Amino acid sequence: MGDSELDKFAEKTQAEIIRELKEIYSPVVIDHWLNPRNWGIMNDADGYAKITGPCGDTMEFSIKIKNDRITHCTFDTDGCGTTIACASIAAEMTIGKNINEARKINQAALLQYCGGLPDENKHCALLASNTLQKTIDNCLANKQEPWRRLYE
Ligand code: FES
């Protein structure tokens, strides 16, 4: 197979994969799956948390806060496409919100925002929201007791 034939094969395969994804997932999920936003962990974050879900995937979030408003939110995960999509969506939903508003980002809110997920993927949204909420807990604890960060 020549290079151009290989390219055509790869394009066709990619198109087939996307067609199959569209049969299962919403456009929002596919968009965040294929083009995740805010991926990476900040070294100078105000809050950080990492959780390993029952499936064995890990997720991390880091946030920065200014005057009670979350200015930055980033994630990392070794999970599958829906896990990546849920984390990316959670980060996007969080940026610009104050703490009270961000506290409302739970599994149901993520599922509503992304247009739903198949039953077997709903736990990905739970892992994302649990990790995000633990990150906010860590941020608030650091704010109350700044010395804590010296021991982390
Ligand atoms: Fe593990 Fe989605 S498959 S969190």
mmCIF file of C-alpha atoms and ligand atoms in Angstrom:
data_model
loop_
_atom_site.group_PDB
_atom_site.id
_atom_site.type_symbol
_atom_site.label_atom_id
_atom_site.label_comp_id
_atom_site.label_asym_id
_atom_site.label_seq_id
_atom_site.Cartn_x
_atom_site.Cartn_y
_atom_site.Cartn_z
ATOM 1 C CA MET A 1 0.000 0.000 0.000
ATOM 2 C CA GLY A 2 1.447 3.424 -1.009
ATOM 3 C CA ASP A 3 1.421 6.519 1.194
ATOM 4 C CA SER A 4 -1.665 8.047 -0.479
ATOM 5 C CA GLU A 5 -3.513 4.723 -0.206
ATOM 6 C CA LEU A 6 -2.574 4.581 3.461
ATOM 7 C CA ASP A 7 -3.842 8.149 3.944
ATOM 8 C CA LYS A 8 -7.156 7.245 2.260
ATOM 9 C CA PHE A 9 -7.441 4.151 4.458
ATOM 10 C CA ALA A 10 -6.732 6.207 7.607
ATOM 11 C CA GLU A 11 -9.256 8.875 6.567
ATOM 12 C CA LYS A 12 -11.892 6.269 5.856
ATOM 13 C CA THR A 13 -11.248 4.555 9.163
ATOM 14 C CA GLN A 14 -11.454 7.870 11.025
ATOM 15 C CA ALA A 15 -14.709 8.756 9.252
ATOM 16 C CA GLU A 16 -16.131 5.348 10.147
ATOM 17 C CA ILE A 17 -15.112 5.753 13.776
ATOM 18 C CA ILE A 18 -16.780 9.179 13.969
ATOM 19 C CA ARG A 19 -19.931 7.813 12.303
ATOM 20 C CA GLU A 20 -20.081 5.040 14.892
ATOM 21 C CA LEU A 21 -19.494 7.521 17.741
ATOM 22 C CA LYS A 22 -22.370 9.684 16.460
ATOM 23 C CA GLU A 23 -24.732 6.733 16.786
ATOM 24 C CA ILE A 24 -23.940 6.482 20.502
ATOM 25 C CA TYR A 25 -22.800 9.872 21.805
ATOM 26 C CA SER A 26 -24.038 13.462 21.633
ATOM 27 C CA PRO A 27 -22.180 16.077 19.562
ATOM 28 C CA VAL A 28 -20.975 17.745 22.804
ATOM 29 C CA VAL A 29 -19.423 14.490 24.067
ATOM 30 C CA ILE A 30 -17.742 13.757 20.733
ATOM 31 C CA ASP A 31 -16.423 17.323 20.524
ATOM 32 C CA HIS A 32 -14.815 17.187 23.993
ATOM 33 C CA TRP A 33 -13.619 13.620 23.401
ATOM 34 C CA LEU A 34 -11.785 14.550 20.190
ATOM 35 C CA ASN A 35 -10.796 18.105 21.205
ATOM 36 C CA PRO A 36 -10.386 18.115 24.983
ATOM 37 C CA ARG A 37 -9.986 21.524 26.615
ATOM 38 C CA ASN A 38 -7.903 22.457 29.660
ATOM 39 C CA TRP A 39 -5.843 19.266 29.742
ATOM 40 C CA GLY A 40 -2.828 19.348 32.085
ATOM 41 C CA ILE A 41 -2.178 19.955 35.766
ATOM 42 C CA MET A 42 -1.040 23.346 37.095
ATOM 43 C CA ASN A 43 1.998 23.397 39.386
ATOM 44 C CA ASP A 44 0.837 26.546 41.162
ATOM 45 C CA ALA A 45 -2.793 25.502 41.663
ATOM 46 C CA ASP A 46 -4.829 26.646 44.683
ATOM 47 C CA GLY A 47 -6.598 23.285 44.820
ATOM 48 C CA TYR A 48 -5.752 19.809 43.576
ATOM 49 C CA ALA A 49 -7.229 16.318 43.893
ATOM 50 C CA LYS A 50 -6.800 12.910 42.322
ATOM 51 C CA ILE A 51 -9.264 10.013 42.473
ATOM 52 C CA THR A 52 -9.064 6.483 41.114
ATOM 53 C CA GLY A 53 -12.509 5.266 40.098
ATOM 54 C CA PRO A 54 -13.842 1.722 40.613
ATOM 55 C CA CYS A 55 -12.982 1.018 36.941
ATOM 56 C CA GLY A 56 -9.298 1.713 37.714
ATOM 57 C CA ASP A 57 -9.091 4.986 35.781
ATOM 58 C CA THR A 58 -7.560 7.953 37.537
ATOM 59 C CA MET A 59 -8.610 11.564 37.227
ATOM 60 C CA GLU A 60 -6.953 14.721 38.520
ATOM 61 C CA PHE A 61 -8.132 18.310 38.630
ATOM 62 C CA SER A 62 -6.345 21.521 39.553
ATOM 63 C CA ILE A 63 -7.988 24.902 40.048
ATOM 64 C CA LYS A 64 -6.963 28.484 40.620
ATOM 65 C CA ILE A 65 -9.225 30.904 42.392
ATOM 66 C CA LYS A 66 -9.376 34.683 42.645
ATOM 67 C CA ASN A 67 -11.860 36.569 44.834
ATOM 68 C CA ASP A 68 -14.005 33.428 45.263
ATOM 69 C CA ARG A 69 -14.184 32.862 41.507
ATOM 70 C CA ILE A 70 -12.508 29.933 39.764
ATOM 71 C CA THR A 71 -10.281 31.427 37.087
ATOM 72 C CA HIS A 72 -8.553 28.246 35.885
ATOM 73 C CA CYS A 73 -9.521 24.585 35.953
ATOM 74 C CA THR A 74 -7.469 21.849 34.321
ATOM 75 C CA PHE A 75 -7.566 18.044 34.346
ATOM 76 C CA ASP A 76 -5.578 14.952 33.571
ATOM 77 C CA THR A 77 -6.826 11.389 33.181
ATOM 78 C CA ASP A 78 -5.676 8.027 31.905
ATOM 79 C CA GLY A 79 -9.283 7.063 31.188
ATOM 80 C CA CYS A 80 -11.201 6.361 27.999
ATOM 81 C CA GLY A 81 -12.800 8.819 25.584
ATOM 82 C CA THR A 82 -15.927 9.450 27.637
ATOM 83 C CA THR A 83 -13.804 9.984 30.737
ATOM 84 C CA ILE A 84 -11.756 12.581 28.845
ATOM 85 C CA ALA A 85 -14.945 14.211 27.551
ATOM 86 C CA CYS A 86 -16.519 14.379 31.031
ATOM 87 C CA ALA A 87 -13.368 15.908 32.553
ATOM 88 C CA SER A 88 -13.043 18.434 29.740
ATOM 89 C CA ILE A 89 -16.725 19.403 30.080
ATOM 90 C CA ALA A 90 -16.418 19.684 33.873
ATOM 91 C CA ALA A 91 -13.397 21.971 33.510
ATOM 92 C CA GLU A 92 -15.192 24.128 30.955
ATOM 93 C CA MET A 93 -18.297 24.376 33.151
ATOM 94 C CA THR A 94 -16.194 25.317 36.193
ATOM 95 C CA ILE A 95 -14.120 28.162 34.776
ATOM 96 C CA GLY A 96 -15.652 31.537 35.669
ATOM 97 C CA LYS A 97 -17.976 30.163 38.360
ATOM 98 C CA ASN A 98 -17.852 31.108 42.025
ATOM 99 C CA ILE A 99 -17.503 28.383 44.650
ATOM 100 C CA ASN A 100 -21.256 28.084 45.302
ATOM 101 C CA GLU A 101 -22.002 27.737 41.598
ATOM 102 C CA ALA A 102 -19.188 25.197 41.090
ATOM 103 C CA ARG A 103 -20.571 23.147 44.004
ATOM 104 C CA LYS A 104 -23.606 22.431 41.828
ATOM 105 C CA ILE A 105 -21.542 20.638 39.169
ATOM 106 C CA ASN A 106 -22.461 17.071 40.018
ATOM 107 C CA GLN A 107 -22.988 13.956 37.898
ATOM 108 C CA ALA A 108 -26.529 15.012 36.928
ATOM 109 C CA ALA A 109 -25.377 18.495 35.869
ATOM 110 C CA LEU A 110 -22.599 17.019 33.711
ATOM 111 C CA LEU A 111 -24.984 14.535 32.104
ATOM 112 C CA GLN A 112 -27.486 17.275 31.379
ATOM 113 C CA TYR A 113 -24.827 19.590 29.893
ATOM 114 C CA CYS A 114 -23.407 16.889 27.619
ATOM 115 C CA GLY A 115 -26.749 15.600 26.409
ATOM 116 C CA GLY A 116 -26.576 12.323 28.331
ATOM 117 C CA LEU A 117 -24.397 9.227 28.180
ATOM 118 C CA PRO A 118 -25.140 5.518 27.750
ATOM 119 C CA ASP A 119 -25.692 3.743 31.094
ATOM 120 C CA GLU A 120 -22.300 2.038 30.937
ATOM 121 C CA ASN A 121 -20.543 5.432 30.696
ATOM 122 C CA LYS A 122 -22.473 7.360 33.335
ATOM 123 C CA HIS A 123 -19.848 6.561 35.975
ATOM 124 C CA CYS A 124 -17.328 8.620 33.943
ATOM 125 C CA ALA A 125 -19.385 11.731 34.764
ATOM 126 C CA LEU A 126 -19.453 10.695 38.429
ATOM 127 C CA LEU A 127 -15.668 10.323 38.528
ATOM 128 C CA ALA A 128 -15.299 13.776 36.949
ATOM 129 C CA SER A 129 -17.730 15.492 39.327
ATOM 130 C CA ASN A 130 -16.357 13.719 42.431
ATOM 131 C CA THR A 131 -12.797 14.681 41.525
ATOM 132 C CA LEU A 132 -13.815 18.264 40.818
ATOM 133 C CA GLN A 133 -15.637 18.564 44.165
ATOM 134 C CA LYS A 134 -12.657 17.084 46.032
ATOM 135 C CA THR A 135 -10.453 19.663 44.298
ATOM 136 C CA ILE A 136 -12.735 22.452 45.544
ATOM 137 C CA ASP A 137 -12.576 20.941 49.076
ATOM 138 C CA ASN A 138 -8.783 21.002 48.861
ATOM 139 C CA CYS A 139 -8.810 24.610 47.634
ATOM 140 C CA LEU A 140 -11.038 25.756 50.507
ATOM 141 C CA ALA A 141 -8.910 23.882 53.051
ATOM 142 C CA ASN A 142 -5.768 25.502 51.652
ATOM 143 C CA LYS A 143 -7.424 28.901 51.875
ATOM 144 C CA GLN A 144 -8.361 28.383 55.525
ATOM 145 C CA GLU A 145 -5.012 26.906 56.492
ATOM 146 C CA PRO A 146 -2.371 28.052 53.979
ATOM 147 C CA TRP A 147 0.392 26.153 55.813
ATOM 148 C CA ARG A 148 -1.207 22.859 54.624
ATOM 149 C CA ARG A 149 0.306 23.314 51.180
ATOM 150 C CA LEU A 150 3.821 23.147 52.648
ATOM 151 C CA TYR A 151 3.150 19.534 53.640
ATOM 152 C CA GLU A 152 1.616 18.305 50.401
HETATM 153 FE FE1 FES B 1 -13.335 4.535 33.826
HETATM 154 FE FE2 FES B 1 -15.026 6.022 32.446
HETATM 155 S S1 FES B 1 -14.340 4.031 31.981
HETATM 156 S S2 FES B 1 -14.157 6.463 34.352
#
